[in-house]
mmCIF file of C-alpha atoms in Angstrom:
data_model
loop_
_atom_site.group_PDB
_atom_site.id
_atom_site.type_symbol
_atom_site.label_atom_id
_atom_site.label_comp_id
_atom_site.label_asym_id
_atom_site.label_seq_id
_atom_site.Cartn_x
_atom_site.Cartn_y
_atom_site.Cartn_z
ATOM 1 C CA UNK A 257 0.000 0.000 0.000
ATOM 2 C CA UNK A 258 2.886 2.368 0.871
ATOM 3 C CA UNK A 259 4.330 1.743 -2.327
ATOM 4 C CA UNK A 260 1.562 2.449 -4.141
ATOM 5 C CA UNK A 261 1.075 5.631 -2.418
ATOM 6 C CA UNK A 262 4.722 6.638 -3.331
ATOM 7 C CA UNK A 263 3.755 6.174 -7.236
ATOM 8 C CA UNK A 264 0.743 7.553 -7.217
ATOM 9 C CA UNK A 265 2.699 10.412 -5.990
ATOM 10 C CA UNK A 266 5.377 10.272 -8.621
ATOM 11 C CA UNK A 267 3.095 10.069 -11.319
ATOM 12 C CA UNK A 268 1.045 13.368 -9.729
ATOM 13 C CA UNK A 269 4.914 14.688 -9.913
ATOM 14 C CA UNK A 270 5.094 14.138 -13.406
ATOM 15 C CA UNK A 271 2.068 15.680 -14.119
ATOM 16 C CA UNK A 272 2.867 18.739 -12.130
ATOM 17 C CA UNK A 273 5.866 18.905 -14.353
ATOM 18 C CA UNK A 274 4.219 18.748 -17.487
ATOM 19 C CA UNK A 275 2.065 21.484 -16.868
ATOM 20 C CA UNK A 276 4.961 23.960 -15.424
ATOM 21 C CA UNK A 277 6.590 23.272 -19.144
ATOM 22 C CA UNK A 278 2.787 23.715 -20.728
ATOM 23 C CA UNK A 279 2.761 27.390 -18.877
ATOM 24 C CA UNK A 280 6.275 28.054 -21.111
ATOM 25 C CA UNK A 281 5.448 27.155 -24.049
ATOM 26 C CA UNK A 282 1.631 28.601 -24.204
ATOM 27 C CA UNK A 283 3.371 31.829 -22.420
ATOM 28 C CA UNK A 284 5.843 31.611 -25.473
ATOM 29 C CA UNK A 285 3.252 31.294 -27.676
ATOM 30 C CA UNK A 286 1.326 34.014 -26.650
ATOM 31 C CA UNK A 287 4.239 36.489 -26.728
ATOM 32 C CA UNK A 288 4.832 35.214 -30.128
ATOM 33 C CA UNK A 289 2.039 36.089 -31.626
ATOM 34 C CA UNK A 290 1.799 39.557 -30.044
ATOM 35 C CA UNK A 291 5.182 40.397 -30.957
ATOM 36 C CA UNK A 292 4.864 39.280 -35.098
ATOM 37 C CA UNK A 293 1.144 41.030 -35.058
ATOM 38 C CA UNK A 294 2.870 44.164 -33.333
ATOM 39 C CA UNK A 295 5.717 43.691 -35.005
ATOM 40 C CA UNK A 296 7.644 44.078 -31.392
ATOM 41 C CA UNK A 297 11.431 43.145 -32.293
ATOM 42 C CA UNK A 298 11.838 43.681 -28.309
ATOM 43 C CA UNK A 299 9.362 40.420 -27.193
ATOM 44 C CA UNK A 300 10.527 38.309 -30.336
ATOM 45 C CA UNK A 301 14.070 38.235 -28.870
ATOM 46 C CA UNK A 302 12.645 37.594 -25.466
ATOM 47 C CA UNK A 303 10.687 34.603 -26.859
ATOM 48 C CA UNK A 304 14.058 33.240 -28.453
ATOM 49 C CA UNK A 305 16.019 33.965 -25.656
ATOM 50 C CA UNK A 306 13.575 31.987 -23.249
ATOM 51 C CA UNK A 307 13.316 28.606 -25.342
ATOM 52 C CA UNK A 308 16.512 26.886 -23.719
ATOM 53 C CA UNK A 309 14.152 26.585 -20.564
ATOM 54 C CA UNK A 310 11.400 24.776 -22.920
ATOM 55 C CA UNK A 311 14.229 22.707 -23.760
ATOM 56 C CA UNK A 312 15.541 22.003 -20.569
ATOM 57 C CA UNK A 313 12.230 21.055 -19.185
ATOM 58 C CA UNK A 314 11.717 18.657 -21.919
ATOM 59 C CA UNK A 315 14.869 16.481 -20.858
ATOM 60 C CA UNK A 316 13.723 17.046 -17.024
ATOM 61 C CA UNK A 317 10.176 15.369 -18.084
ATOM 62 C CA UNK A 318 11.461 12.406 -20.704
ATOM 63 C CA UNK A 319 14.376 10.992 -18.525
ATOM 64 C CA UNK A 320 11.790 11.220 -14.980
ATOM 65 C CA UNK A 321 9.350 9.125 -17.645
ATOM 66 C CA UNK A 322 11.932 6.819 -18.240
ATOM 67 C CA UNK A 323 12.860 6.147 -14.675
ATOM 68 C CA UNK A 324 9.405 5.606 -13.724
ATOM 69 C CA UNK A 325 9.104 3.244 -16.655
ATOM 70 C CA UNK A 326 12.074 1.237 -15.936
ATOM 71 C CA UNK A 327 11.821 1.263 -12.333
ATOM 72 C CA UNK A 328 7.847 0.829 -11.708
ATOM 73 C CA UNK A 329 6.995 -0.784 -13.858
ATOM 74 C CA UNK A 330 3.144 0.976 -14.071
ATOM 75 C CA UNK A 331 0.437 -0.973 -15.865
ATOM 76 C CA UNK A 332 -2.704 -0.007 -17.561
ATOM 77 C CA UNK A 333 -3.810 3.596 -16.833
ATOM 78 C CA UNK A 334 -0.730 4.656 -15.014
ATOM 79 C CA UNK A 335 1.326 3.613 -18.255
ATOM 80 C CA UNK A 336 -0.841 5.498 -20.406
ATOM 81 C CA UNK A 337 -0.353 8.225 -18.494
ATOM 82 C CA UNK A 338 3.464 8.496 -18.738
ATOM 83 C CA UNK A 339 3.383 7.871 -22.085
ATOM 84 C CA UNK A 340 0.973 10.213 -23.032
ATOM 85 C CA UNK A 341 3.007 12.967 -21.219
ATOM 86 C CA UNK A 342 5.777 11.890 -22.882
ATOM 87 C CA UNK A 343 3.487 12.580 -25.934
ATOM 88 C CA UNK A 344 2.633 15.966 -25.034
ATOM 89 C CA UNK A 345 5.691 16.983 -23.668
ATOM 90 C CA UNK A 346 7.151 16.671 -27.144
ATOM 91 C CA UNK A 347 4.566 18.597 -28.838
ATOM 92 C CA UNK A 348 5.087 21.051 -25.803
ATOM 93 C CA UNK A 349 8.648 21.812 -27.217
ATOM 94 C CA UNK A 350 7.334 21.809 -31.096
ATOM 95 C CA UNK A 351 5.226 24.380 -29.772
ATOM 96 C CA UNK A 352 8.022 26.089 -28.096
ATOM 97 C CA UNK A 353 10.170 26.286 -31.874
ATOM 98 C CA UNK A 354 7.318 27.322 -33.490
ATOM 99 C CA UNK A 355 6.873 30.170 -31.042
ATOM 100 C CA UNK A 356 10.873 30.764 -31.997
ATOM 101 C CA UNK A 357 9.675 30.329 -35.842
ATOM 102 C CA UNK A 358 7.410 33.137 -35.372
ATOM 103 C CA UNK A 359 9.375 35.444 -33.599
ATOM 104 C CA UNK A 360 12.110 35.124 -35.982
ATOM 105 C CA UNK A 361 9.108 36.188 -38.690
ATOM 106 C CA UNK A 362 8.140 39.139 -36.524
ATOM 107 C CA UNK A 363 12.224 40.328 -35.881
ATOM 108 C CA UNK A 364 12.277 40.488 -39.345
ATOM 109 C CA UNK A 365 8.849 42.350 -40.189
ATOM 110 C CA UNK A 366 9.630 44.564 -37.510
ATOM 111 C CA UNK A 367 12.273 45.828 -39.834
ATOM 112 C CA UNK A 368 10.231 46.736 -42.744
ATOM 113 C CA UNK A 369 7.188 48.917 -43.325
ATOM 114 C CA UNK A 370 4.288 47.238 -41.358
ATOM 115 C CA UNK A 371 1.785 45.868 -43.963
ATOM 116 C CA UNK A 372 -2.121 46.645 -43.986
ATOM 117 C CA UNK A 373 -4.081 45.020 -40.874
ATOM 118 C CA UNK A 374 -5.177 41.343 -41.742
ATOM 119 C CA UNK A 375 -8.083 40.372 -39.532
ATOM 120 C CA UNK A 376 -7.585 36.846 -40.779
ATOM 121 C CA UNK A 377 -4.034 36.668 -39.524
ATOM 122 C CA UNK A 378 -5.486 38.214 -36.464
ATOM 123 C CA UNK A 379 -8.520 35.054 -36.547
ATOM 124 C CA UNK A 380 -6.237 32.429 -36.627
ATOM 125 C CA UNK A 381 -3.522 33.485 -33.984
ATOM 126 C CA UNK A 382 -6.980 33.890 -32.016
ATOM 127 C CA UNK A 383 -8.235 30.587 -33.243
ATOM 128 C CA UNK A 384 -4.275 28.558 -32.408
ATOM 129 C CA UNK A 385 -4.132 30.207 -29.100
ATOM 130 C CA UNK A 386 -7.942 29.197 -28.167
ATOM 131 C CA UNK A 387 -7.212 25.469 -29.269
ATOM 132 C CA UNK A 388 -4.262 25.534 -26.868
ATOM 133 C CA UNK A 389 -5.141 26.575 -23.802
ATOM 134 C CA UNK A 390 -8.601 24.259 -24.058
ATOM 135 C CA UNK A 391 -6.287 21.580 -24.812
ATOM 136 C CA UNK A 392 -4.152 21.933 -21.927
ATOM 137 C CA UNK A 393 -7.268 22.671 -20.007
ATOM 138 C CA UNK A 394 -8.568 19.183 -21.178
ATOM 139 C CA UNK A 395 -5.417 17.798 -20.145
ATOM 140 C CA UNK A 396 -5.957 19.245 -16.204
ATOM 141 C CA UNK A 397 -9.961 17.831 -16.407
ATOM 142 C CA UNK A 398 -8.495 14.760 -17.845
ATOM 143 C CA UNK A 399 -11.734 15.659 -20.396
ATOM 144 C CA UNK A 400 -11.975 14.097 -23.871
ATOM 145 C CA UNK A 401 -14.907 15.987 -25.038
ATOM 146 C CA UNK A 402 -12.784 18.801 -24.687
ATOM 147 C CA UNK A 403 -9.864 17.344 -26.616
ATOM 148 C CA UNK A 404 -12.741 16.344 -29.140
ATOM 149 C CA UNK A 405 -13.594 20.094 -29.876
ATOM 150 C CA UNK A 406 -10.106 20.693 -30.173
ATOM 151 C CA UNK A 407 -9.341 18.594 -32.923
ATOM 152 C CA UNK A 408 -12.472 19.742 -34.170
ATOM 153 C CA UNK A 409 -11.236 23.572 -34.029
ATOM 154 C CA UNK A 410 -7.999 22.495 -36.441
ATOM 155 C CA UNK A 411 -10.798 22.436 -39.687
ATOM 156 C CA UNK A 412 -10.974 26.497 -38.916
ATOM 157 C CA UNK A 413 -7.318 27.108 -38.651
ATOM 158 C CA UNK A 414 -6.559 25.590 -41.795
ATOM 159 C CA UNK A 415 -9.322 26.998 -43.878
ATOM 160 C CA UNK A 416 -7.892 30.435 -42.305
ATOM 161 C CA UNK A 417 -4.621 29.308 -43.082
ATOM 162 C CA UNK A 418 -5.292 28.773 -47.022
ATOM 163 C CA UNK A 419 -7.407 32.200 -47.210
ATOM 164 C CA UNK A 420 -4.195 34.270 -45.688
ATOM 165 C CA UNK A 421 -2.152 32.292 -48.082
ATOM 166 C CA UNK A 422 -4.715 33.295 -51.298
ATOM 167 C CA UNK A 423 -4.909 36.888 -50.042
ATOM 168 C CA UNK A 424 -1.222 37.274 -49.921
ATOM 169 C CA UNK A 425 -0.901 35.755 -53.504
ATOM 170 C CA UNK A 426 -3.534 37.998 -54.675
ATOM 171 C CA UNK A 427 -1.590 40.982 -53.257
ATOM 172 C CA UNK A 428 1.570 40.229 -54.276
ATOM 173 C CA UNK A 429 0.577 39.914 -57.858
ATOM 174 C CA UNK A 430 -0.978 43.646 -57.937
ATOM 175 C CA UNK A 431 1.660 45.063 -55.636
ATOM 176 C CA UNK A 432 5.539 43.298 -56.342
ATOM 177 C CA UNK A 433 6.602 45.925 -53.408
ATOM 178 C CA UNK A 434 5.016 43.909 -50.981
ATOM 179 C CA UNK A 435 6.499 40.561 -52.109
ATOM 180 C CA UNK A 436 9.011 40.402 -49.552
ATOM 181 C CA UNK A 437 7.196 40.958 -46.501
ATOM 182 C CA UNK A 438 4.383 38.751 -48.052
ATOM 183 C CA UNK A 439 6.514 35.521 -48.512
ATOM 184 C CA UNK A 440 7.124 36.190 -44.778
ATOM 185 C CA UNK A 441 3.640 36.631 -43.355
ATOM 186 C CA UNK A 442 2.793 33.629 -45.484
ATOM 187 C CA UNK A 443 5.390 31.902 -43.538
ATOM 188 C CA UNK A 444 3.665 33.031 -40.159
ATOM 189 C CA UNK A 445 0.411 32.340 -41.208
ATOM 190 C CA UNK A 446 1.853 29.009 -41.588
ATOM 191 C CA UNK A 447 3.595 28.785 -37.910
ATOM 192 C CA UNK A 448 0.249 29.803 -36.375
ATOM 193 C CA UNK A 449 -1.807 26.759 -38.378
ATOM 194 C CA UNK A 450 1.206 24.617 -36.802
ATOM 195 C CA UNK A 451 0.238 25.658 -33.501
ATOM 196 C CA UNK A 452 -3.265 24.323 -34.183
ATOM 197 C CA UNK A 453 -2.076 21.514 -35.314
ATOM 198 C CA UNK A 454 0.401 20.452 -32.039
ATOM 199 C CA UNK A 455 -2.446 21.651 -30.023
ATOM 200 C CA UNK A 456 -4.552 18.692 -31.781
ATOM 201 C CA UNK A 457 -1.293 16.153 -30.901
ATOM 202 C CA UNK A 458 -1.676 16.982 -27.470
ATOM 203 C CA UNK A 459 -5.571 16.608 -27.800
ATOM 204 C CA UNK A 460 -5.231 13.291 -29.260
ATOM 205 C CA UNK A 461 -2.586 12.290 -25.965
ATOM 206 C CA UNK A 462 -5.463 13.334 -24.025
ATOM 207 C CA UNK A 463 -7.888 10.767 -25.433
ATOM 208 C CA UNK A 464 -5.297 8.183 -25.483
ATOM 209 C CA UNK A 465 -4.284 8.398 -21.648
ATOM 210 C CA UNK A 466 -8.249 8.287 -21.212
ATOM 211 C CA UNK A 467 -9.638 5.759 -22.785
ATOM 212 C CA UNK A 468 -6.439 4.027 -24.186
ATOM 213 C CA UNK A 469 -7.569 4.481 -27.661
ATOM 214 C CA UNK A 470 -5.595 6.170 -30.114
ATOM 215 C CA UNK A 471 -7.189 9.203 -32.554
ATOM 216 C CA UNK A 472 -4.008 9.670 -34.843
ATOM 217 C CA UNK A 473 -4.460 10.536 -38.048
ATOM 218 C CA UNK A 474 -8.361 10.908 -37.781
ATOM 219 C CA UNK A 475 -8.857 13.229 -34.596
ATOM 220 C CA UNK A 476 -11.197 15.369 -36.385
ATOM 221 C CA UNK A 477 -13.553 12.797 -37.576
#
């Protein structure tokens, strides 16, 4: 009974841990997106500068996993849920580069005439950064029809993502000045449908530590 009590604690540990390295990177994302829709050089460098913790975290998480895998021994529910943390804490540190893709996109925007206001862009940074936090939010409630609506969301973020891409086109063929700074919000456009789509990964870890069935590949059906 003791023993049990001592990995039942560990594995509360390792939860604990994966949410301290979810406030990073959704923190990271969020400063992101405000710095390449502000075009703030100032946060982008902060966001770059801060992903060695993301990293860091990430080896903290996978080799306490592995210990409690090789040592443990856990079966049914409490090996789902190490392994589905291991999931999501890799899609916690794709999420953390992407945040570093985007600032790099807004350090170099910031250094060119800001283009024309695109509430699309502004839709889908709103729509990636909704699908995250529910997703970590179905991760705390342990809630799959939560995770359900967030692999539902990633339909929304890639229609938005192929109407940016379309308007850009569009603009760049009237307007060659704009080419430049077009390719790159293109680019971002493209970092922000990312985001949707890790936030789906961790969605689908959700469901999987759950119910033990796995929604790869056809989350959104």
């Amino acid at each position: 009974m003791e023993q049990r009590a001592h990995f039942s604690k560990k594995i509360e540990d390792l939860k604990v841990m994966v949410l301290r390295m979810a406030a990073l990177s959704e923190s990271a994302i969020h400063k992101a997106i405000r710095a390449y829709l502000e075009n703030d050089a100032d946060l982008a460098e902060e966001v770059i500068v801060g992903d060695d913790v993301i990293n860091e975290m990430e080896d903290q998480i996978d080799k306490f996993s592995l210990e409690l895998l090789a040592l443990d021994q856990p079966m049914a529910i409490d090996l789902r849920t190490i392994v589905g943390a291991q999931r999501i804490t890799v899609n916690l540190e794709r999420l953390g580069d992407e945040a570093v893709n985007l600032a790099h996109r807004a350090l170099f925007l910031s250094t060119r005439p800001p283009l024309p206001h695109n509430p699309k862009m502004e839709s889908l940074a709103n729509v990636a950064k909704s699908m995250l936090s529910e997703a970590l939010k179905a991760y705390v409630d342990e809630d799959v029809n939560l995770a359900g609506q967030v692999c539902r969301m990633d339909d929304k973020a890639d229609d938005l993502n192929i109407a940016i891409l379309r308007q850009f086109v569009t603009e760049m063929v009237a307007e060659s000045r704009i080419v430049e700074r077009g390719v790159h919000a293109i680019i971002g456009a493209r970092h922000l449908e990312r985001i949707g789509d890790l936030a789906t990964n961790v969605a689908e870890s959700i469901v999987f530590i759950v119910e033990g069935t796995s929604l790869k590949h056809s989350c959104k059906g």
